[in-house]
PDB file of C-alpha atoms in Angstrom:
ATOM      1  CA  UNK A1035     -59.209 -12.819-116.007  1.00 80.00           C
ATOM      2  CA  UNK A1036     -62.111 -15.233-115.895  1.00 86.00           C
ATOM      3  CA  UNK A1037     -61.604 -15.817-112.162  1.00 90.00           C
ATOM      4  CA  UNK A1038     -61.260 -12.085-111.528  1.00 94.00           C
ATOM      5  CA  UNK A1039     -64.497 -11.473-113.410  1.00 92.00           C
ATOM      6  CA  UNK A1040     -66.190 -14.021-111.181  1.00 93.00           C
ATOM      7  CA  UNK A1041     -64.891 -12.262-108.076  1.00 94.00           C
ATOM      8  CA  UNK A1042     -65.935  -8.779-109.145  1.00 92.00           C
ATOM      9  CA  UNK A1043     -69.580  -9.618-108.466  1.00 93.00           C
ATOM     10  CA  UNK A1044     -68.785  -9.406-104.740  1.00 94.00           C
ATOM     11  CA  UNK A1045     -69.131  -5.752-103.708  1.00 92.00           C
ATOM     12  CA  UNK A1046     -66.714  -6.094-100.790  1.00 93.00           C
ATOM     13  CA  UNK A1047     -63.902  -7.497-102.932  1.00 95.00           C
ATOM     14  CA  UNK A1048     -60.812  -5.313-102.520  1.00 96.00           C
ATOM     15  CA  UNK A1049     -57.763  -7.317-103.528  1.00 96.00           C
ATOM     16  CA  UNK A1050     -55.857 -10.562-103.873  1.00 95.00           C
ATOM     17  CA  UNK A1051     -53.259 -12.137-101.628  1.00 92.00           C
ATOM     18  CA  UNK A1052     -50.689 -14.612-102.876  1.00 88.00           C
ATOM     19  CA  UNK A1053     -48.033 -16.027-100.615  1.00 91.00           C
ATOM     20  CA  UNK A1054     -44.836 -15.725-102.634  1.00 95.00           C
ATOM     21  CA  UNK A1055     -42.528 -16.198 -99.658  1.00 92.00           C
ATOM     22  CA  UNK A1056     -39.801 -18.761-100.121  1.00 89.00           C
ATOM     23  CA  UNK A1057     -37.184 -19.694 -97.551  1.00 90.00           C
ATOM     24  CA  UNK A1058     -34.367 -22.206 -97.238  1.00 88.00           C
ATOM     25  CA  UNK A1059     -36.176 -23.501 -94.164  1.00 87.00           C
ATOM     26  CA  UNK A1060     -39.043 -25.600 -95.561  1.00 87.00           C
ATOM     27  CA  UNK A1061     -41.193 -24.720 -92.541  1.00 84.00           C
ATOM     28  CA  UNK A1062     -41.202 -21.100 -93.766  1.00 87.00           C
ATOM     29  CA  UNK A1063     -41.650 -21.914 -97.455  1.00 86.00           C
ATOM     30  CA  UNK A1064     -44.930 -21.431 -99.312  1.00 88.00           C
ATOM     31  CA  UNK A1065     -43.878 -20.636-102.892  1.00 86.00           C
ATOM     32  CA  UNK A1066     -42.352 -23.210-105.227  1.00 83.00           C
ATOM     33  CA  UNK A1067     -39.400 -20.931-105.987  1.00 88.00           C
ATOM     34  CA  UNK A1068     -37.885 -17.725-104.632  1.00 85.00           C
ATOM     35  CA  UNK A1069     -38.241 -15.486-107.691  1.00 92.00           C
ATOM     36  CA  UNK A1070     -41.899 -15.937-108.659  1.00 92.00           C
ATOM     37  CA  UNK A1071     -42.437 -12.170-108.489  1.00 95.00           C
ATOM     38  CA  UNK A1072     -40.069 -11.769-111.452  1.00 95.00           C
ATOM     39  CA  UNK A1073     -41.997 -14.275-113.570  1.00 95.00           C
ATOM     40  CA  UNK A1074     -43.525 -12.617-116.657  1.00 96.00           C
ATOM     41  CA  UNK A1075     -46.824 -14.505-116.351  1.00 96.00           C
ATOM     42  CA  UNK A1076     -47.155 -13.605-112.667  1.00 96.00           C
ATOM     43  CA  UNK A1077     -46.492  -9.950-113.494  1.00 97.00           C
ATOM     44  CA  UNK A1078     -49.044 -10.004-116.301  1.00 97.00           C
ATOM     45  CA  UNK A1079     -51.720 -11.563-114.092  1.00 96.00           C
ATOM     46  CA  UNK A1080     -51.082  -9.268-111.127  1.00 97.00           C
ATOM     47  CA  UNK A1081     -51.205  -6.323-113.513  1.00 97.00           C
ATOM     48  CA  UNK A1082     -54.828  -7.153-114.327  1.00 97.00           C
ATOM     49  CA  UNK A1083     -55.801  -6.109-110.802  1.00 97.00           C
ATOM     50  CA  UNK A1084     -55.457  -2.469-111.856  1.00 97.00           C
ATOM     51  CA  UNK A1085     -58.442  -2.925-114.187  1.00 96.00           C
ATOM     52  CA  UNK A1086     -60.580  -3.824-111.179  1.00 96.00           C
ATOM     53  CA  UNK A1087     -59.134  -1.259-108.771  1.00 96.00           C
ATOM     54  CA  UNK A1088     -57.887  -4.044-106.515  1.00 97.00           C
ATOM     55  CA  UNK A1089     -54.731  -4.217-104.427  1.00 98.00           C
ATOM     56  CA  UNK A1090     -52.258  -7.075-104.109  1.00 98.00           C
ATOM     57  CA  UNK A1091     -51.119  -8.300-100.692  1.00 97.00           C
ATOM     58  CA  UNK A1092     -47.455  -9.176-101.214  1.00 97.00           C
ATOM     59  CA  UNK A1093     -45.880 -11.713 -98.878  1.00 96.00           C
ATOM     60  CA  UNK A1094     -42.122 -12.182 -99.268  1.00 97.00           C
ATOM     61  CA  UNK A1095     -38.976 -12.554 -97.225  1.00 96.00           C
ATOM     62  CA  UNK A1096     -36.243  -9.928 -97.235  1.00 95.00           C
ATOM     63  CA  UNK A1097     -33.999 -11.839 -99.646  1.00 95.00           C
ATOM     64  CA  UNK A1098     -36.785 -11.746-102.266  1.00 96.00           C
ATOM     65  CA  UNK A1099     -36.925  -7.959-102.493  1.00 97.00           C
ATOM     66  CA  UNK A1100     -35.273  -7.664-105.920  1.00 96.00           C
ATOM     67  CA  UNK A1101     -37.958  -9.757-107.602  1.00 96.00           C
ATOM     68  CA  UNK A1102     -40.659  -7.984-105.553  1.00 97.00           C
ATOM     69  CA  UNK A1103     -39.349  -4.655-106.854  1.00 98.00           C
ATOM     70  CA  UNK A1104     -39.551  -6.043-110.385  1.00 97.00           C
ATOM     71  CA  UNK A1105     -43.205  -6.948-109.790  1.00 98.00           C
ATOM     72  CA  UNK A1106     -44.076  -3.534-108.340  1.00 98.00           C
ATOM     73  CA  UNK A1107     -42.334  -1.813-111.254  1.00 98.00           C
ATOM     74  CA  UNK A1108     -44.105  -4.022-113.799  1.00 98.00           C
ATOM     75  CA  UNK A1109     -47.510  -3.157-112.273  1.00 98.00           C
ATOM     76  CA  UNK A1110     -47.339   0.576-111.489  1.00 98.00           C
ATOM     77  CA  UNK A1111     -51.121   0.957-111.271  1.00 98.00           C
ATOM     78  CA  UNK A1112     -51.525  -1.766-108.636  1.00 98.00           C
ATOM     79  CA  UNK A1113     -51.133  -0.948-104.945  1.00 98.00           C
ATOM     80  CA  UNK A1114     -49.020  -3.573-103.180  1.00 98.00           C
ATOM     81  CA  UNK A1115     -49.533  -4.188 -99.471  1.00 98.00           C
ATOM     82  CA  UNK A1116     -46.314  -5.654 -98.102  1.00 98.00           C
ATOM     83  CA  UNK A1117     -47.316  -8.232 -95.524  1.00 97.00           C
ATOM     84  CA  UNK A1118     -45.754  -8.063 -92.071  1.00 97.00           C
ATOM     85  CA  UNK A1119     -43.244  -5.350 -93.068  1.00 97.00           C
ATOM     86  CA  UNK A1120     -41.231  -7.852 -95.084  1.00 96.00           C
ATOM     87  CA  UNK A1121     -41.224 -10.681 -92.517  1.00 96.00           C
ATOM     88  CA  UNK A1122     -37.975  -9.996 -90.668  1.00 97.00           C
ATOM     89  CA  UNK A1123     -36.884 -13.354 -89.303  1.00 95.00           C
ATOM     90  CA  UNK A1124     -33.149 -12.846 -88.793  1.00 96.00           C
ATOM     91  CA  UNK A1125     -32.912 -10.636 -85.712  1.00 96.00           C
ATOM     92  CA  UNK A1126     -29.119 -10.479 -85.640  1.00 97.00           C
ATOM     93  CA  UNK A1127     -27.529  -7.076 -86.274  1.00 97.00           C
ATOM     94  CA  UNK A1128     -26.596  -8.237 -89.778  1.00 98.00           C
ATOM     95  CA  UNK A1129     -30.137  -9.499 -90.394  1.00 97.00           C
ATOM     96  CA  UNK A1130     -31.665  -6.224 -89.271  1.00 97.00           C
ATOM     97  CA  UNK A1131     -29.263  -4.224 -91.461  1.00 98.00           C
ATOM     98  CA  UNK A1132     -30.072  -6.405 -94.473  1.00 98.00           C
ATOM     99  CA  UNK A1133     -33.814  -6.061 -93.822  1.00 98.00           C
ATOM    100  CA  UNK A1134     -33.532  -2.267 -93.488  1.00 98.00           C
ATOM    101  CA  UNK A1135     -31.598  -1.993 -96.761  1.00 98.00           C
ATOM    102  CA  UNK A1136     -34.079  -4.226 -98.580  1.00 98.00           C
ATOM    103  CA  UNK A1137     -37.073  -2.300 -97.259  1.00 98.00           C
ATOM    104  CA  UNK A1138     -35.544   0.982 -98.424  1.00 98.00           C
ATOM    105  CA  UNK A1139     -35.139  -0.499-101.879  1.00 98.00           C
ATOM    106  CA  UNK A1140     -38.755  -1.707-101.951  1.00 98.00           C
ATOM    107  CA  UNK A1141     -40.072   1.600-100.557  1.00 98.00           C
ATOM    108  CA  UNK A1142     -38.696   3.431-103.604  1.00 98.00           C
ATOM    109  CA  UNK A1143     -41.706   1.973-105.397  1.00 98.00           C
ATOM    110  CA  UNK A1144     -44.434   4.452-104.489  1.00 98.00           C
ATOM    111  CA  UNK A1145     -47.141   1.853-105.136  1.00 98.00           C
ATOM    112  CA  UNK A1146     -45.969  -0.244-102.155  1.00 98.00           C
ATOM    113  CA  UNK A1147     -47.332   0.248 -98.635  1.00 98.00           C
ATOM    114  CA  UNK A1148     -46.333  -1.782 -95.589  1.00 98.00           C
ATOM    115  CA  UNK A1149     -48.547  -3.617 -93.157  1.00 98.00           C
ATOM    116  CA  UNK A1150     -47.449  -3.434 -89.520  1.00 98.00           C
ATOM    117  CA  UNK A1151     -48.442  -6.906 -88.435  1.00 97.00           C
ATOM    118  CA  UNK A1152     -47.308 -10.366 -87.322  1.00 96.00           C
ATOM    119  CA  UNK A1153     -44.192  -9.162 -85.533  1.00 96.00           C
ATOM    120  CA  UNK A1154     -44.487 -12.079 -83.113  1.00 94.00           C
ATOM    121  CA  UNK A1155     -44.339 -14.709 -85.852  1.00 93.00           C
ATOM    122  CA  UNK A1156     -40.676 -15.625 -85.541  1.00 93.00           C
ATOM    123  CA  UNK A1157     -40.253 -14.977 -81.813  1.00 95.00           C
ATOM    124  CA  UNK A1158     -43.561 -16.558 -80.719  1.00 95.00           C
ATOM    125  CA  UNK A1159     -44.491 -13.838 -78.265  1.00 95.00           C
ATOM    126  CA  UNK A1160     -45.922 -10.365 -78.009  1.00 96.00           C
ATOM    127  CA  UNK A1161     -42.768  -8.306 -77.410  1.00 97.00           C
ATOM    128  CA  UNK A1162     -43.523  -4.568 -77.039  1.00 97.00           C
ATOM    129  CA  UNK A1163     -39.862  -3.618 -77.495  1.00 97.00           C
ATOM    130  CA  UNK A1164     -39.596  -5.586 -80.732  1.00 98.00           C
ATOM    131  CA  UNK A1165     -42.883  -4.133 -81.971  1.00 98.00           C
ATOM    132  CA  UNK A1166     -41.718  -0.614 -81.116  1.00 98.00           C
ATOM    133  CA  UNK A1167     -38.481  -1.151 -83.048  1.00 98.00           C
ATOM    134  CA  UNK A1168     -40.309  -2.565 -86.079  1.00 98.00           C
ATOM    135  CA  UNK A1169     -42.890   0.233 -86.112  1.00 98.00           C
ATOM    136  CA  UNK A1170     -40.250   2.965 -85.773  1.00 98.00           C
ATOM    137  CA  UNK A1171     -38.032   1.497 -88.481  1.00 98.00           C
ATOM    138  CA  UNK A1172     -40.837   0.770 -90.925  1.00 98.00           C
ATOM    139  CA  UNK A1173     -42.444   4.186 -90.502  1.00 98.00           C
ATOM    140  CA  UNK A1174     -39.035   5.811 -90.985  1.00 98.00           C
ATOM    141  CA  UNK A1175     -38.639   3.956 -94.281  1.00 98.00           C
ATOM    142  CA  UNK A1176     -42.152   4.116 -95.750  1.00 98.00           C
ATOM    143  CA  UNK A1177     -43.677   7.064 -93.908  1.00 98.00           C
ATOM    144  CA  UNK A1178     -46.832   6.796 -91.822  1.00 98.00           C
ATOM    145  CA  UNK A1179     -49.088   7.456 -94.827  1.00 98.00           C
ATOM    146  CA  UNK A1180     -47.762   4.255 -96.377  1.00 98.00           C
ATOM    147  CA  UNK A1181     -48.119   2.082 -93.262  1.00 98.00           C
ATOM    148  CA  UNK A1182     -51.191   0.337 -91.881  1.00 98.00           C
ATOM    149  CA  UNK A1183     -51.775  -1.733 -88.786  1.00 98.00           C
ATOM    150  CA  UNK A1184     -52.897  -5.340 -89.013  1.00 95.00           C
ATOM    151  CA  UNK A1185     -53.571  -7.646 -86.060  1.00 91.00           C
ATOM    152  CA  UNK A1186     -52.791 -10.953 -87.817  1.00 92.00           C
ATOM    153  CA  UNK A1187     -55.447 -12.595 -85.680  1.00 91.00           C
ATOM    154  CA  UNK A1188     -56.201 -15.424 -85.146  1.00 91.00           C
ATOM    155  CA  UNK A1189     -52.565 -16.509 -85.715  1.00 89.00           C
ATOM    156  CA  UNK A1190     -51.223 -14.154 -83.020  1.00 92.00           C
ATOM    157  CA  UNK A1191     -53.684 -15.765 -80.614  1.00 92.00           C
ATOM    158  CA  UNK A1192     -51.132 -18.562 -80.267  1.00 93.00           C
ATOM    159  CA  UNK A1193     -48.997 -16.318 -78.013  1.00 94.00           C
ATOM    160  CA  UNK A1194     -51.039 -13.283 -76.989  1.00 95.00           C
ATOM    161  CA  UNK A1195     -54.508 -11.842 -76.577  1.00 95.00           C
ATOM    162  CA  UNK A1196     -56.023  -9.081 -78.663  1.00 94.00           C
ATOM    163  CA  UNK A1197     -55.979  -6.271 -76.050  1.00 96.00           C
ATOM    164  CA  UNK A1198     -52.288  -6.908 -75.281  1.00 96.00           C
ATOM    165  CA  UNK A1199     -51.364  -6.895 -78.955  1.00 96.00           C
ATOM    166  CA  UNK A1200     -53.306  -3.712 -79.700  1.00 96.00           C
ATOM    167  CA  UNK A1201     -51.789  -2.127 -76.605  1.00 97.00           C
ATOM    168  CA  UNK A1202     -48.253  -2.915 -77.759  1.00 97.00           C
ATOM    169  CA  UNK A1203     -48.862  -1.360 -81.176  1.00 98.00           C
ATOM    170  CA  UNK A1204     -50.577   1.698 -79.684  1.00 98.00           C
ATOM    171  CA  UNK A1205     -47.666   2.156 -77.322  1.00 98.00           C
ATOM    172  CA  UNK A1206     -45.187   1.736 -80.192  1.00 98.00           C
ATOM    173  CA  UNK A1207     -46.923   4.488 -82.154  1.00 98.00           C
ATOM    174  CA  UNK A1208     -47.421   6.801 -79.170  1.00 97.00           C
ATOM    175  CA  UNK A1209     -44.315   8.857 -79.943  1.00 94.00           C
ATOM    176  CA  UNK A1210     -45.616   9.649 -83.438  1.00 98.00           C
ATOM    177  CA  UNK A1211     -47.788  12.647 -84.222  1.00 98.00           C
ATOM    178  CA  UNK A1212     -51.570  12.285 -83.979  1.00 98.00           C
ATOM    179  CA  UNK A1213     -51.750  12.532 -87.788  1.00 98.00           C
ATOM    180  CA  UNK A1214     -49.221   9.712 -88.184  1.00 98.00           C
ATOM    181  CA  UNK A1215     -51.102   7.528 -85.694  1.00 98.00           C
ATOM    182  CA  UNK A1216     -54.357   8.175 -87.536  1.00 98.00           C
ATOM    183  CA  UNK A1217     -52.687   7.192 -90.807  1.00 98.00           C
ATOM    184  CA  UNK A1218     -51.404   3.910 -89.378  1.00 98.00           C
ATOM    185  CA  UNK A1219     -54.573   2.885 -87.570  1.00 98.00           C
ATOM    186  CA  UNK A1220     -57.176   4.272 -89.981  1.00 98.00           C
ATOM    187  CA  UNK A1221     -56.385   6.416 -93.019  1.00 98.00           C
ATOM    188  CA  UNK A1222     -53.990   4.156 -94.946  1.00 98.00           C
ATOM    189  CA  UNK A1223     -56.226   1.107 -94.663  1.00 97.00           C
ATOM    190  CA  UNK A1224     -59.274   3.153 -95.613  1.00 97.00           C
ATOM    191  CA  UNK A1225     -57.503   4.489 -98.710  1.00 97.00           C
ATOM    192  CA  UNK A1226     -55.873   1.238 -99.850  1.00 97.00           C
ATOM    193  CA  UNK A1227     -58.878  -1.014 -99.237  1.00 95.00           C
ATOM    194  CA  UNK A1228     -61.444   1.679-100.196  1.00 93.00           C
ATOM    195  CA  UNK A1229     -63.315   1.343 -96.907  1.00 91.00           C
TER     196      UNK A1229
END
């Protein structure tokens, strides 16, 4: 709490991000173990964010969804922003099915929203078809009012430029209603981050 009290003096402070993602591939691993979200001390500390009105940016892989659900359930007054729509890295049919099932489980927690971002991370390119698939699937699971766009710049700059990336996301959302597009590109972020 002492560190949170120090941070609250900054008027633009909106939330905390902790990279809890763990993977068998050490290149993808940031956390020291896969189930940190289920740790009682982690849950207690994340729960404090509700006292400040701050969100928590949750970064996990698909196979970590059970412990992520435990964290969201333990902290019902904290809004969780799922980074990169759960970081789908296995693009096989089985991997996509597993991701979809895991996202549906996580979406049952009404305090979780999903960020539409970083879809080029594991393919190292700006792929409009892949982005369109990810946007359609994620919006179908969470609903547009629980999705928000994120550019993930400057990381995405490794394989694309900003106008091309924005264009791919705008094109992916073009089949959605104007209200859904406004939610994804404006309303959800404004609500969650109190902009």
